[in-house]
Amino acid sequence: DLVAEFVYVNPSAVAAQGRGFLVRNVPVTATIRISHVRQVRGYGIRLENSSNSSIDSVSISAVTAVAGVTDSAGVHVTGGSGNRVANTTISGGVNTDGLRLSSTSNARIRRDSVNGGRYGLYAENSTWLDTSLAVRGATAGVFLGASNTVTSDSARIGQTSDAGVILSGANNGVTLRTIRVDTVATGSTDSAAIDARSAATGSRLT
């Protein structure tokens, strides 16, 4: 297995430079824990086509988007299955998502916190369970593109400028349990706790 722990990326940088962790196409389980990533571009941690890997107790701050790249995020899980992100804090993203899931299955999001940035959690073509996700100060707490199967339990979303949960794509199956949304919009007249947009055909919310 691949294990990285007590790793510090750019601990004293004053401007964004380089990338964070990239785990791509590894044939073993990867674990990243008790580490810190700050002032990087594009991503803090990216798991690409990895399965049953774990990110635990990691602090990620001040990730800056790369010009022309739309999937910049604190943590980006793309492809693979059974990956877990837990007890991780993401803050101060500049035009980036906190957590991003793309074409991955059976992901587990547990007790993670996102402060600021674009979307707390952005997902497309993925299945996942999140427990006790906390999002504050982002554009929206959760943004769903197309074809997600989601169970969200005990999420807390506050002070978003657009919405708590946005359904923007088709064929989403969303189960929300004990979710709290406290939306404080700034300059928006149509903010909502749950925003189902015109493209959200075939979606169901329970």
Short mmCIF file of C-alpha atoms in Angstrom, two decimals:
data_model
loop_
_atom_site.label_atom_id
_atom_site.label_comp_id
_atom_site.label_asym_id
_atom_site.label_seq_id
_atom_site.Cartn_x
_atom_site.Cartn_y
_atom_site.Cartn_z
CA ASP A 1 0.00 0.00 0.00
CA LEU A 2 0.94 3.65 -0.44
CA VAL A 3 0.87 5.75 2.77
CA ALA A 4 1.68 9.46 3.16
CA GLU A 5 1.41 11.02 6.60
CA PHE A 6 2.77 14.11 8.36
CA VAL A 7 3.52 15.71 4.98
CA TYR A 8 3.55 19.52 4.70
CA VAL A 9 3.14 21.08 1.24
CA ASN A 10 4.15 24.75 0.96
CA PRO A 11 4.02 25.37 4.72
CA SER A 12 5.49 28.87 4.42
CA ALA A 13 4.54 29.93 0.89
CA VAL A 14 3.02 33.40 0.51
CA ALA A 15 1.66 32.82 -3.02
CA ALA A 16 0.15 29.83 -4.81
CA GLN A 17 2.68 27.58 -6.47
CA GLY A 18 2.83 23.98 -7.67
CA ARG A 19 0.24 21.28 -6.95
CA GLY A 20 -0.71 19.15 -3.97
CA PHE A 21 -0.91 15.32 -3.92
CA LEU A 22 -1.67 13.45 -7.15
CA VAL A 23 -2.50 9.73 -6.91
CA ARG A 24 -3.13 8.41 -10.41
CA ASN A 25 -3.75 4.86 -11.64
CA VAL A 26 -2.01 3.23 -8.71
CA PRO A 27 -2.70 -0.52 -8.35
CA VAL A 28 -2.64 -0.38 -4.53
CA THR A 29 -4.69 1.37 -1.85
CA ALA A 30 -3.46 4.88 -1.07
CA THR A 31 -3.79 6.59 2.32
CA ILE A 32 -3.09 10.28 2.93
CA ARG A 33 -3.52 11.38 6.53
CA ILE A 34 -2.52 13.96 9.11
CA SER A 35 -1.03 16.24 6.46
CA HIS A 36 -1.29 19.89 5.40
CA VAL A 37 -1.52 21.44 1.94
CA ARG A 38 -1.60 25.19 1.32
CA GLN A 39 -1.07 27.76 -1.41
CA VAL A 40 -1.20 25.40 -4.39
CA ARG A 41 -2.86 25.60 -7.80
CA GLY A 42 -5.45 23.25 -9.28
CA TYR A 43 -5.91 20.78 -6.42
CA GLY A 44 -4.86 19.98 -2.91
CA ILE A 45 -5.39 16.23 -3.37
CA ARG A 46 -6.46 14.48 -6.56
CA LEU A 47 -7.34 10.76 -6.62
CA GLU A 48 -7.58 9.60 -10.21
CA ASN A 49 -8.80 6.06 -11.00
CA SER A 50 -7.97 4.97 -7.47
CA SER A 51 -10.11 2.57 -5.45
CA ASN A 52 -10.57 2.02 -1.71
CA SER A 53 -8.18 4.85 -0.92
CA SER A 54 -8.49 7.13 2.09
CA ILE A 55 -7.93 10.80 2.88
CA ASP A 56 -8.17 11.40 6.63
CA SER A 57 -7.43 14.33 8.93
CA VAL A 58 -5.92 16.56 6.24
CA SER A 59 -5.97 20.37 6.23
CA ILE A 60 -6.12 22.08 2.83
CA SER A 61 -6.13 25.86 2.43
CA ALA A 62 -5.87 28.52 -0.28
CA VAL A 63 -6.11 26.35 -3.40
CA THR A 64 -6.26 28.62 -6.45
CA ALA A 65 -7.96 27.65 -9.72
CA VAL A 66 -5.85 27.16 -12.82
CA ALA A 67 -6.87 29.42 -15.72
CA GLY A 68 -9.06 27.56 -18.20
CA VAL A 69 -9.50 24.53 -15.91
CA THR A 70 -13.02 24.02 -14.52
CA ASP A 71 -12.40 21.17 -12.07
CA SER A 72 -10.02 22.78 -9.58
CA ALA A 73 -10.79 21.64 -6.03
CA GLY A 74 -9.43 21.09 -2.57
CA VAL A 75 -10.05 17.35 -2.96
CA HIS A 76 -10.98 15.87 -6.35
CA VAL A 77 -11.93 12.19 -6.64
CA THR A 78 -12.32 11.18 -10.27
CA GLY A 79 -12.97 7.62 -11.40
CA GLY A 80 -12.42 4.58 -9.19
CA SER A 81 -14.67 3.39 -6.39
CA GLY A 82 -14.92 3.01 -2.64
CA ASN A 83 -12.77 6.04 -1.81
CA ARG A 84 -13.15 7.81 1.53
CA VAL A 85 -12.60 11.43 2.60
CA ALA A 86 -12.95 12.00 6.35
CA ASN A 87 -12.19 14.59 9.01
CA THR A 88 -10.71 16.91 6.39
CA THR A 89 -10.85 20.71 6.49
CA ILE A 90 -10.79 22.79 3.30
CA SER A 91 -10.74 26.59 3.43
CA GLY A 92 -9.96 29.72 1.47
CA GLY A 93 -10.32 28.29 -2.04
CA VAL A 94 -10.12 30.82 -4.88
CA ASN A 95 -12.68 29.92 -7.61
CA THR A 96 -12.39 26.26 -6.58
CA ASP A 97 -14.72 23.62 -5.15
CA GLY A 98 -14.08 22.16 -1.72
CA LEU A 99 -14.83 18.52 -2.60
CA ARG A 100 -15.38 17.34 -6.17
CA LEU A 101 -16.60 13.90 -7.29
CA SER A 102 -16.47 12.94 -10.97
CA SER A 103 -17.57 9.56 -12.35
CA THR A 104 -16.77 7.73 -9.13
CA SER A 105 -18.87 5.22 -7.20
CA ASN A 106 -19.50 4.37 -3.56
CA ALA A 107 -17.52 7.31 -2.22
CA ARG A 108 -17.77 8.07 1.51
CA ILE A 109 -17.63 11.65 2.79
CA ARG A 110 -17.53 11.81 6.61
CA ARG A 111 -17.23 14.77 8.97
CA ASP A 112 -15.56 17.08 6.44
CA SER A 113 -15.66 20.87 6.62
CA VAL A 114 -15.51 23.41 3.78
CA ASN A 115 -15.24 27.15 4.33
CA GLY A 116 -15.44 29.47 1.32
CA GLY A 117 -14.81 28.73 -2.33
CA ARG A 118 -17.24 27.98 -5.14
CA TYR A 119 -19.21 24.87 -4.11
CA GLY A 120 -18.73 22.92 -0.92
CA LEU A 121 -19.30 19.66 -2.78
CA TYR A 122 -19.68 19.38 -6.56
CA ALA A 123 -20.64 16.04 -8.09
CA GLU A 124 -21.42 14.55 -11.47
CA ASN A 125 -22.03 10.94 -12.53
CA SER A 126 -21.22 9.65 -9.05
CA THR A 127 -22.69 7.74 -6.13
CA TRP A 128 -21.82 8.64 -2.58
CA LEU A 129 -22.86 8.92 1.06
CA ASP A 130 -21.98 11.98 3.09
CA THR A 131 -22.33 12.23 6.85
CA SER A 132 -22.00 15.45 8.85
CA LEU A 133 -20.68 17.54 5.96
CA ALA A 134 -20.34 21.19 7.01
CA VAL A 135 -20.19 23.98 4.41
CA ARG A 136 -20.01 27.68 5.16
CA GLY A 137 -19.45 30.78 3.06
CA ALA A 138 -19.42 29.07 -0.37
CA THR A 139 -21.53 29.95 -3.41
CA ALA A 140 -23.60 26.83 -2.67
CA GLY A 141 -23.31 23.93 -0.27
CA VAL A 142 -23.86 21.06 -2.72
CA PHE A 143 -24.03 21.31 -6.51
CA LEU A 144 -25.31 18.28 -8.45
CA GLY A 145 -24.65 17.93 -12.14
CA ALA A 146 -26.11 14.89 -13.92
CA SER A 147 -26.68 11.30 -12.81
CA ASN A 148 -25.78 11.26 -9.13
CA THR A 149 -27.10 8.92 -6.45
CA VAL A 150 -26.73 10.67 -3.12
CA THR A 151 -27.54 10.07 0.53
CA SER A 152 -26.77 13.05 2.74
CA ASP A 153 -27.14 12.69 6.49
CA SER A 154 -26.82 15.53 9.04
CA ALA A 155 -25.29 18.08 6.65
CA ARG A 156 -24.98 21.67 7.85
CA ILE A 157 -24.89 24.43 5.24
CA GLY A 158 -24.69 28.12 6.15
CA GLN A 159 -24.04 31.57 4.72
CA THR A 160 -24.04 30.57 1.06
CA SER A 161 -24.53 33.28 -1.56
CA ASP A 162 -26.72 31.22 -3.90
CA ALA A 163 -28.32 28.10 -2.42
CA GLY A 164 -27.97 25.25 0.00
CA VAL A 165 -28.39 22.46 -2.57
CA ILE A 166 -28.50 23.01 -6.35
CA LEU A 167 -29.89 20.34 -8.69
CA SER A 168 -28.67 21.39 -12.11
CA GLY A 169 -28.49 18.12 -14.02
CA ALA A 170 -30.83 15.29 -14.97
CA ASN A 171 -31.50 11.93 -13.32
CA ASN A 172 -30.34 12.61 -9.80
CA GLY A 173 -31.58 10.51 -6.90
CA VAL A 174 -31.10 12.49 -3.71
CA THR A 175 -31.95 11.47 -0.15
CA LEU A 176 -31.53 14.21 2.46
CA ARG A 177 -31.80 13.33 6.14
CA THR A 178 -31.65 15.89 8.95
CA ILE A 179 -30.09 18.54 6.75
CA ARG A 180 -29.88 22.12 8.02
CA VAL A 181 -29.61 24.98 5.54
CA ASP A 182 -29.15 28.55 6.71
CA THR A 183 -28.71 30.55 3.51
CA VAL A 184 -27.63 34.16 3.82
CA ALA A 185 -27.55 35.61 0.31
CA THR A 186 -25.49 38.63 -0.63
CA GLY A 187 -26.85 40.49 -3.60
CA SER A 188 -29.13 37.68 -4.75
CA THR A 189 -32.92 37.92 -4.94
CA ASP A 190 -33.59 34.26 -5.75
CA SER A 191 -31.54 32.35 -3.19
CA ALA A 192 -33.09 29.14 -1.92
CA ALA A 193 -32.46 26.30 0.45
CA ILE A 194 -32.97 23.84 -2.44
CA ASP A 195 -32.77 25.08 -6.03
CA ALA A 196 -34.02 22.64 -8.70
CA ARG A 197 -33.16 24.17 -12.05
CA SER A 198 -34.74 23.58 -15.44
CA ALA A 199 -32.20 20.94 -16.42
CA ALA A 200 -33.01 18.80 -13.38
CA THR A 201 -35.41 16.49 -15.22
CA GLY A 202 -35.87 12.96 -13.96
CA SER A 203 -34.47 13.87 -10.54
CA ARG A 204 -36.08 12.89 -7.26
CA LEU A 205 -35.65 14.35 -3.82
CA THR A 206 -36.69 12.46 -0.69
#
